[in-house]
């Protein structure tokens, strides 16, 4: 595949998933705005910790089948082996049914212990018991997404994301408006329920599995692969989910429920605004890299292309977020969440490194290096938790954002070294220059914000515009864009040329 066609594929998938993410961002922000206004920081903090609890349980119950299922289906589809695709689909379906049921049952039986250990409130055991439904639906919907991703059904994934986001928002907002804090459980269950119901419809649209029956021994063989690799991926995913749960617990115990709400607000914004970049990596880049991982030259090229496109697309958003952090927090939540802006700025700094590191992390996933991936993810989360633990008594809630940045300053060189060993990877000069430029711009805005928020706002917005012009011009050159977007890219190149910036 030529570099030009590869860039176009990356841009197309990024555009489709980006549009879906933007729509979902708007819906999700309205959903959280309602929660913030009705429940305040403590209520938002409760929602965050219960979401982490559901995510932890669902991640543990899934046993990594979703992550490995993507790899198995994508590899079989890339080799045009319909029988292998059928075997992977059947193994994923039946394995998920068993795991989801067991996970929900165990979670329900542990509801009393979870209420005491996580929330320090035994009276909430009944509410936690209802969240077992979310665990079951979370595991099931993850397998549906894995199937769509493995088959690279980008359009279906985008439609599923938008529809489930809207449906969960309607259910969640209605629950809070009617029952306030008593509606939190329904608010939390709305998302996995909507994702599962609509995901089932999209999977049904794929039609019957092609080919004849799959022998039981073949399905068992698929389960062995999924369990072996999946256990490592499960631990990796759980490291992140459990780490967030522990961080939230530390914040609550050290600083109280209001500070937990500040952390949850910053974290929600950070996760949401990068969705349009990171989502395309999980849905399109990962399956394509899995198919190409046997060819080191193609794999290196794909990683560099994905990294550059992701940084170019994310740069203006990252810089604008740095500049507008206080105003965005007040707009999306309220003035009670002002402390979250400092946390958010440090998280944006970490997100720059996160965007650069994600394509490298997928090299390990595509190569099936489960144990290595598990160790890197676990080590990174340990760094984050240690930073939070030591930092909270010293600098307060800002320690959570600072620890996030420190985590990725260590994670990025680690996964770079591992990718270099695996496929002989090295960044292109343009990618390195873009990363350095982004970090310097973000650092400048962070420093200016300590002196004058207005100055940081003006300079930050100017830098965001420059990165936007540069990015569109550069993407237009790389993918040879035509039509209205191509004309706009040409205009951006001319503007950048007048200030002495070359885009090729």
GROMACS .gro file of C-alpha atoms in nm:
model
  504
    1UNK     CA    1   0.000   0.000   0.000
    2UNK     CA    2   0.143   0.339  -0.101
    3UNK     CA    3   0.206   0.606   0.158
    4UNK     CA    4  -0.049   0.832  -0.013
    5UNK     CA    5  -0.325   0.570   0.009
    6UNK     CA    6  -0.229   0.490   0.369
    7UNK     CA    7  -0.257   0.856   0.470
    8UNK     CA    8  -0.598   0.876   0.305
    9UNK     CA    9  -0.718   0.566   0.489
   10UNK     CA   10  -0.598   0.711   0.820
   11UNK     CA   11  -0.764   1.045   0.749
   12UNK     CA   12  -1.088   0.883   0.635
   13UNK     CA   13  -1.118   0.668   0.947
   14UNK     CA   14  -1.016   0.962   1.165
   15UNK     CA   15  -1.279   1.181   0.999
   16UNK     CA   16  -1.557   0.921   1.042
   17UNK     CA   17  -1.471   0.834   1.401
   18UNK     CA   18  -1.386   1.197   1.474
   19UNK     CA   19  -1.731   1.314   1.366
   20UNK     CA   20  -1.889   1.044   1.582
   21UNK     CA   21  -1.667   1.139   1.876
   22UNK     CA   22  -1.749   1.510   1.843
   23UNK     CA   23  -2.121   1.430   1.843
   24UNK     CA   24  -2.073   1.203   2.141
   25UNK     CA   25  -1.861   1.465   2.317
   26UNK     CA   26  -2.140   1.720   2.289
   27UNK     CA   27  -2.398   1.472   2.417
   28UNK     CA   28  -2.168   1.352   2.696
   29UNK     CA   29  -2.088   1.704   2.808
   30UNK     CA   30  -2.455   1.793   2.830
   31UNK     CA   31  -2.505   1.475   3.033
   32UNK     CA   32  -2.227   1.566   3.277
   33UNK     CA   33  -2.333   1.932   3.289
   34UNK     CA   34  -2.673   1.823   3.417
   35UNK     CA   35  -2.505   1.598   3.673
   36UNK     CA   36  -2.276   1.881   3.788
   37UNK     CA   37  -2.560   2.131   3.828
   38UNK     CA   38  -2.796   1.890   4.004
   39UNK     CA   39  -2.548   1.699   4.222
   40UNK     CA   40  -2.245   1.930   4.264
   41UNK     CA   41  -1.882   1.817   4.300
   42UNK     CA   42  -1.959   1.542   4.551
   43UNK     CA   43  -2.221   1.388   4.323
   44UNK     CA   44  -1.990   1.401   4.022
   45UNK     CA   45  -1.723   1.237   4.234
   46UNK     CA   46  -1.964   0.958   4.330
   47UNK     CA   47  -2.048   0.899   3.964
   48UNK     CA   48  -1.677   0.881   3.880
   49UNK     CA   49  -1.589   0.628   4.147
   50UNK     CA   50  -1.887   0.405   4.063
   51UNK     CA   51  -1.799   0.422   3.692
   52UNK     CA   52  -1.448   0.308   3.781
   53UNK     CA   53  -1.593   0.028   3.989
   54UNK     CA   54  -1.807  -0.100   3.699
   55UNK     CA   55  -1.514  -0.067   3.460
   56UNK     CA   56  -1.284  -0.258   3.693
   57UNK     CA   57  -1.530  -0.544   3.735
   58UNK     CA   58  -1.615  -0.561   3.365
   59UNK     CA   59  -1.247  -0.555   3.270
   60UNK     CA   60  -1.171  -0.837   3.512
   61UNK     CA   61  -1.468  -1.047   3.400
   62UNK     CA   62  -1.390  -1.003   3.028
   63UNK     CA   63  -1.050  -1.173   3.071
   64UNK     CA   64  -0.914  -0.970   2.780
   65UNK     CA   65  -1.128  -1.161   2.528
   66UNK     CA   66  -1.228  -0.840   2.352
   67UNK     CA   67  -0.871  -0.721   2.289
   68UNK     CA   68  -0.755  -1.062   2.169
   69UNK     CA   69  -1.078  -1.110   1.972
   70UNK     CA   70  -0.997  -0.797   1.769
   71UNK     CA   71  -0.653  -0.935   1.692
   72UNK     CA   72  -0.780  -1.283   1.598
   73UNK     CA   73  -1.061  -1.155   1.376
   74UNK     CA   74  -0.847  -0.885   1.210
   75UNK     CA   75  -0.565  -1.130   1.137
   76UNK     CA   76  -0.807  -1.388   0.988
   77UNK     CA   77  -0.991  -1.124   0.785
   78UNK     CA   78  -0.661  -0.982   0.659
   79UNK     CA   79  -0.563  -1.328   0.532
   80UNK     CA   80  -0.908  -1.381   0.375
   81UNK     CA   81  -0.970  -1.693   0.588
   82UNK     CA   82  -1.346  -1.709   0.631
   83UNK     CA   83  -1.321  -2.027   0.837
   84UNK     CA   84  -1.079  -1.864   1.081
   85UNK     CA   85  -1.303  -1.556   1.107
   86UNK     CA   86  -1.601  -1.782   1.183
   87UNK     CA   87  -1.407  -1.970   1.451
   88UNK     CA   88  -1.294  -1.646   1.618
   89UNK     CA   89  -1.647  -1.503   1.610
   90UNK     CA   90  -1.803  -1.812   1.766
   91UNK     CA   91  -1.533  -1.840   2.031
   92UNK     CA   92  -1.574  -1.471   2.118
   93UNK     CA   93  -1.954  -1.499   2.143
   94UNK     CA   94  -1.977  -1.809   2.362
   95UNK     CA   95  -1.678  -1.717   2.576
   96UNK     CA   96  -1.823  -1.373   2.640
   97UNK     CA   97  -2.161  -1.513   2.744
   98UNK     CA   98  -2.001  -1.730   3.011
   99UNK     CA   99  -1.762  -1.460   3.137
  100UNK     CA  100  -2.031  -1.189   3.151
  101UNK     CA  101  -2.263  -1.409   3.353
  102UNK     CA  102  -1.992  -1.512   3.600
  103UNK     CA  103  -1.866  -1.156   3.635
  104UNK     CA  104  -2.210  -1.016   3.712
  105UNK     CA  105  -2.282  -1.289   3.965
  106UNK     CA  106  -1.954  -1.244   4.154
  107UNK     CA  107  -1.995  -0.865   4.159
  108UNK     CA  108  -2.345  -0.898   4.304
  109UNK     CA  109  -2.227  -1.138   4.575
  110UNK     CA  110  -1.950  -0.896   4.676
  111UNK     CA  111  -2.177  -0.590   4.695
  112UNK     CA  112  -2.153  -0.556   5.075
  113UNK     CA  113  -1.771  -0.569   5.079
  114UNK     CA  114  -1.746  -0.325   4.787
  115UNK     CA  115  -1.975  -0.074   4.960
  116UNK     CA  116  -1.750  -0.072   5.266
  117UNK     CA  117  -1.409  -0.086   5.098
  118UNK     CA  118  -1.472   0.148   4.805
  119UNK     CA  119  -1.730   0.394   4.937
  120UNK     CA  120  -1.688   0.359   5.314
  121UNK     CA  121  -2.067   0.339   5.327
  122UNK     CA  122  -2.232  -0.003   5.393
  123UNK     CA  123  -2.574   0.151   5.327
  124UNK     CA  124  -2.491   0.175   4.957
  125UNK     CA  125  -2.460  -0.203   4.909
  126UNK     CA  126  -2.805  -0.216   4.747
  127UNK     CA  127  -2.708   0.042   4.486
  128UNK     CA  128  -2.384  -0.142   4.411
  129UNK     CA  129  -2.577  -0.466   4.372
  130UNK     CA  130  -2.777  -0.312   4.086
  131UNK     CA  131  -2.450  -0.217   3.913
  132UNK     CA  132  -2.392  -0.590   3.849
  133UNK     CA  133  -2.621  -0.540   3.549
  134UNK     CA  134  -2.374  -0.284   3.418
  135UNK     CA  135  -2.090  -0.535   3.455
  136UNK     CA  136  -2.276  -0.797   3.249
  137UNK     CA  137  -2.374  -0.549   2.979
  138UNK     CA  138  -2.025  -0.395   2.975
  139UNK     CA  139  -1.858  -0.730   2.902
  140UNK     CA  140  -2.116  -0.815   2.635
  141UNK     CA  141  -2.099  -0.479   2.458
  142UNK     CA  142  -1.718  -0.491   2.458
  143UNK     CA  143  -1.730  -0.816   2.259
  144UNK     CA  144  -1.973  -0.658   2.011
  145UNK     CA  145  -1.734  -0.369   1.960
  146UNK     CA  146  -1.443  -0.612   1.923
  147UNK     CA  147  -1.622  -0.789   1.638
  148UNK     CA  148  -1.700  -0.464   1.455
  149UNK     CA  149  -1.346  -0.336   1.504
  150UNK     CA  150  -1.186  -0.662   1.390
  151UNK     CA  151  -1.393  -0.652   1.071
  152UNK     CA  152  -1.314  -0.279   1.034
  153UNK     CA  153  -1.679  -0.174   1.022
  154UNK     CA  154  -1.587   0.189   1.080
  155UNK     CA  155  -1.922   0.332   0.970
  156UNK     CA  156  -2.118   0.096   1.193
  157UNK     CA  157  -1.893   0.178   1.488
  158UNK     CA  158  -1.947   0.549   1.436
  159UNK     CA  159  -2.324   0.510   1.414
  160UNK     CA  160  -2.325   0.286   1.721
  161UNK     CA  161  -2.123   0.539   1.918
  162UNK     CA  162  -2.354   0.828   1.834
  163UNK     CA  163  -2.679   0.639   1.886
  164UNK     CA  164  -2.573   0.480   2.215
  165UNK     CA  165  -2.440   0.813   2.342
  166UNK     CA  166  -2.769   0.991   2.271
  167UNK     CA  167  -2.980   0.711   2.420
  168UNK     CA  168  -2.771   0.685   2.737
  169UNK     CA  169  -2.780   1.063   2.781
  170UNK     CA  170  -3.159   1.073   2.752
  171UNK     CA  171  -3.198   0.793   3.006
  172UNK     CA  172  -2.936   0.934   3.244
  173UNK     CA  173  -3.054   1.295   3.239
  174UNK     CA  174  -3.417   1.190   3.286
  175UNK     CA  175  -3.318   0.979   3.587
  176UNK     CA  176  -3.133   1.266   3.754
  177UNK     CA  177  -3.407   1.519   3.683
  178UNK     CA  178  -3.669   1.293   3.841
  179UNK     CA  179  -3.477   1.131   4.127
  180UNK     CA  180  -3.163   1.346   4.173
  181UNK     CA  181  -2.897   1.146   4.363
  182UNK     CA  182  -3.129   0.845   4.383
  183UNK     CA  183  -3.113   0.829   4.003
  184UNK     CA  184  -2.734   0.784   3.990
  185UNK     CA  185  -2.763   0.407   3.942
  186UNK     CA  186  -2.989   0.447   3.638
  187UNK     CA  187  -2.757   0.723   3.514
  188UNK     CA  188  -2.467   0.476   3.528
  189UNK     CA  189  -2.655   0.181   3.376
  190UNK     CA  190  -2.784   0.386   3.083
  191UNK     CA  191  -2.452   0.376   2.894
  192UNK     CA  192  -2.384  -0.001   2.897
  193UNK     CA  193  -2.752  -0.076   2.835
  194UNK     CA  194  -2.769   0.152   2.530
  195UNK     CA  195  -2.438   0.020   2.396
  196UNK     CA  196  -2.548  -0.344   2.433
  197UNK     CA  197  -2.895  -0.306   2.283
  198UNK     CA  198  -2.782  -0.103   1.983
  199UNK     CA  199  -2.462  -0.307   1.945
  200UNK     CA  200  -2.672  -0.623   1.918
  201UNK     CA  201  -2.862  -0.468   1.629
  202UNK     CA  202  -2.543  -0.374   1.439
  203UNK     CA  203  -2.396  -0.721   1.490
  204UNK     CA  204  -2.720  -0.876   1.367
  205UNK     CA  205  -2.687  -0.663   1.052
  206UNK     CA  206  -2.364  -0.848   0.969
  207UNK     CA  207  -2.570  -1.152   0.881
  208UNK     CA  208  -2.508  -1.516   0.958
  209UNK     CA  209  -2.152  -1.641   1.008
  210UNK     CA  210  -2.014  -1.762   0.675
  211UNK     CA  211  -1.898  -2.123   0.635
  212UNK     CA  212  -2.003  -2.445   0.800
  213UNK     CA  213  -2.008  -2.536   1.168
  214UNK     CA  214  -1.688  -2.483   1.365
  215UNK     CA  215  -1.562  -2.797   1.544
  216UNK     CA  216  -1.560  -2.774   1.921
  217UNK     CA  217  -1.185  -2.842   1.934
  218UNK     CA  218  -1.128  -2.536   1.710
  219UNK     CA  219  -1.335  -2.315   1.939
  220UNK     CA  220  -1.148  -2.453   2.240
  221UNK     CA  221  -0.821  -2.372   2.063
  222UNK     CA  222  -0.941  -2.015   2.010
  223UNK     CA  223  -1.035  -1.994   2.378
  224UNK     CA  224  -0.685  -2.105   2.477
  225UNK     CA  225  -0.530  -1.829   2.266
  226UNK     CA  226  -0.778  -1.572   2.397
  227UNK     CA  227  -0.725  -1.681   2.757
  228UNK     CA  228  -0.344  -1.686   2.729
  229UNK     CA  229  -0.307  -1.348   2.559
  230UNK     CA  230  -0.624  -1.214   2.713
  231UNK     CA  231  -0.503  -1.263   3.068
  232UNK     CA  232  -0.208  -1.034   2.998
  233UNK     CA  233  -0.429  -0.778   2.822
  234UNK     CA  234  -0.682  -0.801   3.104
  235UNK     CA  235  -0.417  -0.720   3.363
  236UNK     CA  236  -0.300  -0.430   3.144
  237UNK     CA  237  -0.650  -0.287   3.110
  238UNK     CA  238  -0.724  -0.347   3.475
  239UNK     CA  239  -0.404  -0.167   3.573
  240UNK     CA  240  -0.554   0.146   3.424
  241UNK     CA  241  -0.904   0.098   3.560
  242UNK     CA  242  -0.795  -0.013   3.907
  243UNK     CA  243  -0.536   0.263   3.912
  244UNK     CA  244  -0.808   0.521   3.851
  245UNK     CA  245  -1.023   0.364   4.117
  246UNK     CA  246  -0.736   0.376   4.369
  247UNK     CA  247  -0.650   0.733   4.273
  248UNK     CA  248  -1.010   0.838   4.329
  249UNK     CA  249  -1.013   0.661   4.665
  250UNK     CA  250  -0.692   0.838   4.769
  251UNK     CA  251  -0.832   1.176   4.668
  252UNK     CA  252  -1.154   1.113   4.857
  253UNK     CA  253  -0.978   0.995   5.171
  254UNK     CA  254  -0.712   1.268   5.164
  255UNK     CA  255  -0.907   1.572   5.040
  256UNK     CA  256  -1.276   1.481   5.056
  257UNK     CA  257  -1.567   1.433   4.815
  258UNK     CA  258  -1.553   1.786   4.672
  259UNK     CA  259  -1.191   1.742   4.558
  260UNK     CA  260  -1.283   1.405   4.411
  261UNK     CA  261  -1.539   1.591   4.200
  262UNK     CA  262  -1.266   1.831   4.080
  263UNK     CA  263  -1.050   1.538   3.973
  264UNK     CA  264  -1.342   1.364   3.801
  265UNK     CA  265  -1.429   1.683   3.611
  266UNK     CA  266  -1.075   1.727   3.477
  267UNK     CA  267  -1.042   1.359   3.394
  268UNK     CA  268  -1.374   1.349   3.208
  269UNK     CA  269  -1.277   1.647   2.993
  270UNK     CA  270  -0.933   1.502   2.922
  271UNK     CA  271  -1.072   1.165   2.818
  272UNK     CA  272  -1.354   1.318   2.613
  273UNK     CA  273  -1.176   1.575   2.397
  274UNK     CA  274  -0.911   1.327   2.275
  275UNK     CA  275  -1.169   1.069   2.176
  276UNK     CA  276  -1.173   1.174   1.812
  277UNK     CA  277  -0.799   1.098   1.781
  278UNK     CA  278  -0.762   0.788   1.997
  279UNK     CA  279  -1.084   0.623   1.881
  280UNK     CA  280  -0.961   0.593   1.523
  281UNK     CA  281  -0.645   0.422   1.647
  282UNK     CA  282  -0.844   0.152   1.823
  283UNK     CA  283  -1.094   0.102   1.542
  284UNK     CA  284  -0.883   0.126   1.225
  285UNK     CA  285  -0.512   0.147   1.302
  286UNK     CA  286  -0.497  -0.154   1.535
  287UNK     CA  287  -0.652  -0.401   1.286
  288UNK     CA  288  -0.437  -0.266   1.001
  289UNK     CA  289  -0.121  -0.288   1.212
  290UNK     CA  290  -0.211  -0.644   1.312
  291UNK     CA  291  -0.230  -0.741   0.944
  292UNK     CA  292   0.103  -0.568   0.869
  293UNK     CA  293   0.305  -0.658   1.180
  294UNK     CA  294   0.486  -0.944   1.001
  295UNK     CA  295   0.647  -0.694   0.762
  296UNK     CA  296   0.877  -0.470   0.967
  297UNK     CA  297   0.910  -0.206   0.695
  298UNK     CA  298   0.533  -0.171   0.646
  299UNK     CA  299   0.477  -0.171   1.023
  300UNK     CA  300   0.734   0.107   1.081
  301UNK     CA  301   0.580   0.317   0.808
  302UNK     CA  302   0.230   0.269   0.944
  303UNK     CA  303   0.333   0.366   1.299
  304UNK     CA  304   0.503   0.685   1.178
  305UNK     CA  305   0.207   0.781   0.960
  306UNK     CA  306  -0.046   0.722   1.236
  307UNK     CA  307   0.161   0.915   1.491
  308UNK     CA  308   0.205   1.217   1.264
  309UNK     CA  309  -0.162   1.230   1.163
  310UNK     CA  310  -0.273   1.194   1.526
  311UNK     CA  311  -0.043   1.475   1.641
  312UNK     CA  312  -0.147   1.704   1.355
  313UNK     CA  313  -0.516   1.647   1.425
  314UNK     CA  314  -0.478   1.679   1.800
  315UNK     CA  315  -0.238   1.976   1.815
  316UNK     CA  316  -0.485   2.267   1.780
  317UNK     CA  317  -0.727   2.101   2.022
  318UNK     CA  318  -0.453   2.038   2.280
  319UNK     CA  319  -0.321   2.394   2.265
  320UNK     CA  320  -0.670   2.545   2.273
  321UNK     CA  321  -0.750   2.330   2.576
  322UNK     CA  322  -0.441   2.462   2.754
  323UNK     CA  323  -0.543   2.820   2.684
  324UNK     CA  324  -0.913   2.785   2.760
  325UNK     CA  325  -0.898   2.542   3.053
  326UNK     CA  326  -1.061   2.766   3.321
  327UNK     CA  327  -1.341   2.881   3.092
  328UNK     CA  328  -1.408   2.528   2.961
  329UNK     CA  329  -1.436   2.391   3.313
  330UNK     CA  330  -1.685   2.661   3.412
  331UNK     CA  331  -1.884   2.615   3.092
  332UNK     CA  332  -1.908   2.238   3.119
  333UNK     CA  333  -1.950   2.222   3.497
  334UNK     CA  334  -1.975   2.534   3.714
  335UNK     CA  335  -1.762   2.784   3.907
  336UNK     CA  336  -1.746   2.531   4.192
  337UNK     CA  337  -1.504   2.327   3.977
  338UNK     CA  338  -1.240   2.600   3.925
  339UNK     CA  339  -0.960   2.392   4.080
  340UNK     CA  340  -1.008   2.135   3.803
  341UNK     CA  341  -0.848   2.370   3.546
  342UNK     CA  342  -0.500   2.328   3.698
  343UNK     CA  343  -0.541   1.951   3.695
  344UNK     CA  344  -0.665   1.965   3.336
  345UNK     CA  345  -0.364   2.162   3.211
  346UNK     CA  346  -0.121   1.904   3.347
  347UNK     CA  347  -0.330   1.631   3.192
  348UNK     CA  348  -0.312   1.805   2.854
  349UNK     CA  349   0.066   1.803   2.887
  350UNK     CA  350   0.048   1.430   2.948
  351UNK     CA  351  -0.197   1.386   2.659
  352UNK     CA  352   0.062   1.518   2.412
  353UNK     CA  353   0.291   1.233   2.514
  354UNK     CA  354  -0.005   0.994   2.525
  355UNK     CA  355  -0.091   1.059   2.160
  356UNK     CA  356   0.270   0.990   2.064
  357UNK     CA  357   0.292   0.673   2.272
  358UNK     CA  358  -0.034   0.503   2.175
  359UNK     CA  359   0.076   0.395   1.823
  360UNK     CA  360   0.385   0.237   1.983
  361UNK     CA  361   0.181   0.054   2.244
  362UNK     CA  362  -0.033  -0.099   1.969
  363UNK     CA  363   0.284  -0.254   1.822
  364UNK     CA  364   0.299  -0.480   2.127
  365UNK     CA  365  -0.071  -0.564   2.100
  366UNK     CA  366  -0.049  -0.642   1.728
  367UNK     CA  367   0.257  -0.862   1.783
  368UNK     CA  368   0.081  -1.056   2.060
  369UNK     CA  369   0.343  -0.953   2.317
  370UNK     CA  370   0.093  -0.980   2.600
  371UNK     CA  371   0.331  -1.010   2.892
  372UNK     CA  372   0.545  -0.718   2.777
  373UNK     CA  373   0.239  -0.501   2.725
  374UNK     CA  374   0.108  -0.599   3.068
  375UNK     CA  375   0.433  -0.502   3.239
  376UNK     CA  376   0.457  -0.164   3.067
  377UNK     CA  377   0.097  -0.067   3.145
  378UNK     CA  378   0.123  -0.184   3.506
  379UNK     CA  379   0.453  -0.005   3.562
  380UNK     CA  380   0.312   0.318   3.418
  381UNK     CA  381   0.009   0.306   3.646
  382UNK     CA  382   0.230   0.240   3.949
  383UNK     CA  383   0.423   0.558   3.868
  384UNK     CA  384   0.094   0.749   3.848
  385UNK     CA  385  -0.033   0.616   4.180
  386UNK     CA  386   0.294   0.685   4.359
  387UNK     CA  387   0.285   1.040   4.229
  388UNK     CA  388  -0.071   1.087   4.355
  389UNK     CA  389   0.011   0.932   4.691
  390UNK     CA  390   0.315   1.150   4.756
  391UNK     CA  391   0.176   1.459   4.586
  392UNK     CA  392  -0.168   1.500   4.742
  393UNK     CA  393  -0.040   1.609   5.085
  394UNK     CA  394   0.212   1.845   4.922
  395UNK     CA  395   0.027   2.022   4.640
  396UNK     CA  396  -0.333   1.906   4.678
  397UNK     CA  397  -0.557   1.803   4.389
  398UNK     CA  398  -0.311   1.937   4.129
  399UNK     CA  399  -0.093   1.634   4.209
  400UNK     CA  400  -0.329   1.411   4.007
  401UNK     CA  401  -0.265   1.603   3.685
  402UNK     CA  402   0.107   1.637   3.750
  403UNK     CA  403   0.135   1.264   3.817
  404UNK     CA  404  -0.042   1.192   3.488
  405UNK     CA  405   0.220   1.397   3.302
  406UNK     CA  406   0.506   1.229   3.490
  407UNK     CA  407   0.362   0.887   3.406
  408UNK     CA  408   0.377   0.954   3.032
  409UNK     CA  409   0.724   1.107   3.045
  410UNK     CA  410   0.839   0.762   3.152
  411UNK     CA  411   0.595   0.557   2.944
  412UNK     CA  412   0.678   0.713   2.605
  413UNK     CA  413   1.052   0.630   2.601
  414UNK     CA  414   0.977   0.282   2.735
  415UNK     CA  415   0.733   0.185   2.457
  416UNK     CA  416   0.962   0.352   2.200
  417UNK     CA  417   1.248   0.127   2.310
  418UNK     CA  418   1.024  -0.180   2.299
  419UNK     CA  419   0.895  -0.094   1.950
  420UNK     CA  420   1.252  -0.038   1.836
  421UNK     CA  421   1.343  -0.388   1.956
  422UNK     CA  422   1.031  -0.542   1.803
  423UNK     CA  423   1.025  -0.381   1.454
  424UNK     CA  424   1.338  -0.162   1.443
  425UNK     CA  425   1.124   0.150   1.483
  426UNK     CA  426   1.251   0.509   1.468
  427UNK     CA  427   1.052   0.832   1.444
  428UNK     CA  428   1.079   1.048   1.137
  429UNK     CA  429   1.228   1.392   1.184
  430UNK     CA  430   0.891   1.558   1.118
  431UNK     CA  431   0.726   1.361   1.400
  432UNK     CA  432   0.999   1.451   1.650
  433UNK     CA  433   0.980   1.819   1.553
  434UNK     CA  434   0.604   1.822   1.593
  435UNK     CA  435   0.621   1.663   1.939
  436UNK     CA  436   0.884   1.910   2.059
  437UNK     CA  437   0.692   2.207   1.919
  438UNK     CA  438   0.372   2.096   2.089
  439UNK     CA  439   0.541   2.044   2.425
  440UNK     CA  440   0.716   2.382   2.414
  441UNK     CA  441   0.392   2.560   2.322
  442UNK     CA  442   0.202   2.388   2.602
  443UNK     CA  443   0.476   2.465   2.855
  444UNK     CA  444   0.473   2.831   2.753
  445UNK     CA  445   0.097   2.856   2.806
  446UNK     CA  446   0.123   2.679   3.141
  447UNK     CA  447   0.392   2.923   3.256
  448UNK     CA  448   0.197   3.227   3.131
  449UNK     CA  449  -0.119   3.110   3.309
  450UNK     CA  450   0.063   3.145   3.644
  451UNK     CA  451   0.123   3.512   3.561
  452UNK     CA  452  -0.187   3.617   3.367
  453UNK     CA  453  -0.476   3.405   3.249
  454UNK     CA  454  -0.568   3.663   2.987
  455UNK     CA  455  -0.217   3.659   2.837
  456UNK     CA  456  -0.219   3.279   2.834
  457UNK     CA  457  -0.559   3.285   2.663
  458UNK     CA  458  -0.455   3.523   2.385
  459UNK     CA  459  -0.120   3.363   2.309
  460UNK     CA  460  -0.263   3.013   2.342
  461UNK     CA  461  -0.545   3.083   2.096
  462UNK     CA  462  -0.296   3.232   1.849
  463UNK     CA  463  -0.074   2.923   1.878
  464UNK     CA  464  -0.377   2.694   1.837
  465UNK     CA  465  -0.465   2.873   1.513
  466UNK     CA  466  -0.108   2.837   1.387
  467UNK     CA  467  -0.104   2.465   1.466
  468UNK     CA  468  -0.441   2.431   1.295
  469UNK     CA  469  -0.316   2.602   0.977
  470UNK     CA  470   0.003   2.398   0.982
  471UNK     CA  471  -0.184   2.072   1.041
  472UNK     CA  472  -0.440   2.118   0.766
  473UNK     CA  473  -0.175   2.229   0.519
  474UNK     CA  474   0.052   1.937   0.606
  475UNK     CA  475  -0.232   1.681   0.591
  476UNK     CA  476  -0.339   1.820   0.255
  477UNK     CA  477   0.012   1.769   0.118
  478UNK     CA  478   0.053   1.418   0.260
  479UNK     CA  479  -0.283   1.286   0.140
  480UNK     CA  480  -0.312   1.502  -0.174
  481UNK     CA  481  -0.656   1.620  -0.067
  482UNK     CA  482  -0.890   1.755  -0.336
  483UNK     CA  483  -1.222   1.935  -0.340
  484UNK     CA  484  -1.318   2.206  -0.088
  485UNK     CA  485  -1.097   2.056   0.183
  486UNK     CA  486  -0.805   2.041  -0.060
  487UNK     CA  487  -0.853   2.408  -0.155
  488UNK     CA  488  -0.860   2.502   0.213
  489UNK     CA  489  -0.540   2.304   0.267
  490UNK     CA  490  -0.376   2.493  -0.021
  491UNK     CA  491  -0.477   2.822   0.140
  492UNK     CA  492  -0.324   2.709   0.469
  493UNK     CA  493   0.002   2.621   0.294
  494UNK     CA  494   0.015   2.966   0.134
  495UNK     CA  495  -0.049   3.138   0.469
  496UNK     CA  496   0.221   2.935   0.640
  497UNK     CA  497   0.461   2.998   0.353
  498UNK     CA  498   0.422   3.375   0.398
  499UNK     CA  499   0.550   3.343   0.756
  500UNK     CA  500   0.839   3.123   0.649
  501UNK     CA  501   0.708   2.780   0.751
  502UNK     CA  502   0.759   2.495   0.505
  503UNK     CA  503   0.509   2.208   0.512
  504UNK     CA  504   0.691   1.947   0.304
   0.00000   0.00000   0.00000
